[in-house]
Coordinates of C-alpha atoms in Angstrom, one line a residue:
M1 CA -5.7 73.4 85.8
G2 CA -3.6 71.3 83.4
D3 CA -0.7 73.7 84.0
R4 CA -0.9 73.3 87.7
Q5 CA -0.6 69.5 87.5
F6 CA 2.3 69.9 85.1
S7 CA 4.1 72.4 87.4
M8 CA 3.6 70.1 90.5
S9 CA 5.3 67.2 88.7
R10 CA 8.3 69.5 88.1
G11 CA 8.3 70.9 91.6
P12 CA 10.4 69.8 94.6
W13 CA 8.8 66.3 94.8
A14 CA 10.2 65.5 91.3
A15 CA 13.7 66.2 92.5
A16 CA 13.2 64.1 95.6
R17 CA 11.9 61.2 93.6
K18 CA 15.0 61.4 91.3
I19 CA 17.3 61.1 94.4
W20 CA 15.4 58.6 96.6
A21 CA 14.2 56.1 94.0
P22 CA 17.7 55.0 93.0
L23 CA 18.8 55.0 96.7
L24 CA 15.9 52.7 97.6
V25 CA 16.8 50.3 94.8
V26 CA 20.5 50.2 95.9
L27 CA 19.3 49.6 99.5
A28 CA 17.0 46.8 98.4
I29 CA 19.8 45.1 96.5
A30 CA 22.2 45.5 99.5
V31 CA 19.6 43.8 101.8
V32 CA 19.2 40.9 99.4
L33 CA 22.9 40.4 99.1
I34 CA 23.5 40.6 102.9
A35 CA 20.7 38.0 103.5
Q36 CA 22.4 35.5 101.2
P37 CA 24.3 32.7 103.0
W38 CA 28.1 33.2 102.8
K39 CA 28.9 29.5 103.1
D40 CA 28.4 26.6 100.7
S41 CA 25.2 25.0 102.1
S42 CA 26.0 21.7 100.4
A43 CA 29.3 21.3 102.3
P44 CA 29.0 19.1 105.4
L45 CA 29.5 20.8 108.7
V46 CA 31.3 17.8 110.2
Q47 CA 33.8 15.8 108.2
P48 CA 33.5 12.0 108.4
G49 CA 35.8 10.6 111.1
S50 CA 36.3 13.9 112.9
T51 CA 36.0 14.0 116.7
A52 CA 34.4 16.5 119.0
S53 CA 37.9 17.7 120.2
S54 CA 39.1 18.2 116.6
R55 CA 35.9 20.1 115.7
A56 CA 36.3 22.3 118.8
A57 CA 39.9 22.9 117.9
A58 CA 38.9 23.9 114.4
G59 CA 36.3 26.3 115.9
S60 CA 33.4 24.6 114.2
A61 CA 32.0 22.5 117.0
R62 CA 28.3 22.9 117.5
S63 CA 26.8 21.6 120.7
S64 CA 23.3 20.9 121.8
T65 CA 21.3 23.0 124.2
G66 CA 21.2 22.4 127.9
A67 CA 19.3 24.4 130.6
A68 CA 17.7 27.6 129.3
G69 CA 18.7 26.7 125.8
K70 CA 22.4 27.3 126.4
P71 CA 25.0 24.9 124.9
S72 CA 25.7 21.8 127.0
A73 CA 27.9 18.9 126.2
S74 CA 25.7 16.6 128.3
D75 CA 23.0 16.7 125.7
A76 CA 25.2 15.5 122.8
P77 CA 23.9 12.2 121.5
G78 CA 25.8 9.1 122.5
R79 CA 27.0 7.8 119.2
T80 CA 27.7 4.2 118.6
G81 CA 29.2 2.3 115.6
S82 CA 32.3 3.2 113.8
S83 CA 30.8 4.2 110.6
A84 CA 27.4 4.9 108.9
A85 CA 26.4 4.4 105.3
P86 CA 27.0 7.5 103.1
G87 CA 24.2 10.0 103.7
E88 CA 23.1 8.1 106.9
P89 CA 23.9 9.7 110.3
K90 CA 25.7 7.6 112.9
S91 CA 23.5 5.7 115.3
C92 CA 22.7 6.4 119.0
E93 CA 20.8 4.3 121.5
L94 CA 17.6 5.8 122.8
A95 CA 18.7 5.1 126.3
S96 CA 21.8 7.4 125.7
L97 CA 19.7 10.4 124.9
P98 CA 18.3 12.9 127.4
E99 CA 15.3 11.7 129.4
E100 CA 13.1 14.3 127.6
A101 CA 13.9 12.6 124.3
R102 CA 12.8 9.2 125.7
R103 CA 9.5 10.8 126.9
T104 CA 9.0 12.4 123.4
A105 CA 9.5 9.0 121.8
E106 CA 6.8 7.5 124.1
L107 CA 4.4 10.3 123.1
I108 CA 5.1 9.7 119.4
R109 CA 4.3 6.0 119.8
A110 CA 1.1 6.9 121.7
G111 CA 0.1 9.4 119.0
G112 CA 0.3 12.4 121.5
P113 CA -0.8 14.6 123.0
F114 CA 2.2 16.8 122.3
P115 CA 3.4 19.8 124.2
H116 CA 3.5 21.9 121.0
P117 CA 0.6 20.7 118.9
R118 CA 1.1 23.4 116.2
N119 CA 4.7 22.3 115.7
D120 CA 4.9 18.7 116.6
G121 CA 4.1 16.1 114.0
V122 CA 4.5 18.6 111.2
T123 CA 6.5 17.8 108.0
F124 CA 10.2 18.2 108.3
G125 CA 11.6 19.3 105.0
N126 CA 15.2 18.1 105.3
H127 CA 16.3 21.2 103.4
E128 CA 19.8 20.9 104.6
G129 CA 20.0 17.3 103.2
R130 CA 21.5 15.9 106.4
L131 CA 19.1 12.9 106.4
P132 CA 18.6 10.4 103.6
A133 CA 16.7 11.8 100.6
H134 CA 12.9 11.0 100.6
P135 CA 9.9 12.7 99.1
R136 CA 8.4 15.7 100.9
G137 CA 6.1 14.6 103.7
Y138 CA 8.2 11.5 104.6
Y139 CA 9.8 13.1 107.7
R140 CA 7.9 14.5 110.7
E141 CA 9.5 16.6 113.5
Y142 CA 8.8 16.7 117.2
T143 CA 10.0 19.0 120.0
V144 CA 12.2 17.5 122.7
P145 CA 11.7 19.8 125.7
T146 CA 14.8 21.5 127.1
P147 CA 14.6 22.1 130.9
G148 CA 14.7 25.8 131.8
A149 CA 14.1 26.9 128.2
K150 CA 11.2 29.4 127.7
H151 CA 10.7 28.4 124.0
R152 CA 11.1 25.2 122.0
A153 CA 14.9 25.4 122.0
Q154 CA 17.0 23.2 119.7
R155 CA 16.3 19.6 120.5
R156 CA 14.1 17.5 118.1
I157 CA 13.2 14.0 117.2
V158 CA 12.6 13.5 113.4
T159 CA 10.8 10.4 112.3
G160 CA 10.5 9.0 108.8
G161 CA 7.9 6.9 107.2
D162 CA 4.5 5.5 108.2
P163 CA 2.6 4.8 110.3
A164 CA 3.2 8.0 112.4
T165 CA 3.0 6.0 115.7
A166 CA 5.5 3.4 114.6
P167 CA 7.8 4.9 111.9
P168 CA 10.7 2.9 110.6
Q169 CA 13.2 5.7 111.0
W170 CA 14.0 7.8 114.1
Y171 CA 16.6 10.6 114.3
Y172 CA 17.7 12.9 117.1
T173 CA 19.2 16.4 116.9
G174 CA 20.4 18.4 119.8
D175 CA 21.6 21.3 117.7
H176 CA 18.5 22.3 115.6
Y177 CA 19.3 20.1 112.6
D178 CA 23.0 20.8 112.3
S179 CA 23.7 17.2 113.0
F180 CA 21.7 14.0 113.6
C181 CA 22.1 10.5 115.0
R182 CA 19.9 7.6 114.0
I183 CA 18.1 6.4 117.1
T184 CA 18.2 2.7 117.8
G185 CA 16.4 0.7 120.5
V186 CA 13.1 2.5 120.0

């Protein structure tokens, strides 16, 4: 009986294990390397003082979503002010944002109900570091509906601080956290 087990370990399966095990390890390493980001995540996507036309010419412009979640220049936040403090996004008036953003701001001030209760009001991690640094749990995110989209799409309002219904900081993104503007006039 002992010989039989010994002979099976030296049979055709032993040869297959010798071939497939190293291949699986190489495949796993390749998957991990491919999944790594190829760009420096600490580098800003938009250089200070750049304009939409210069970003588009450089091929790095990112626009917000319009109907059905497709890019639309009309959803870009209206930015005001010539400069913002380092680490602070430029400002935009609430009135200049899409109507859905204004309705979302009203829902936030009322404490809900929100269209996506499992996703709205949850902690926003600020992992990209595009907003001023604060401890985890400081920021909350809310979905801004996109007409024609069948999912949450890319538009969000991110608030910072307490109380949740009257936070001191409000931000809008139309491109799923690639860029923000600080909302004024809330």
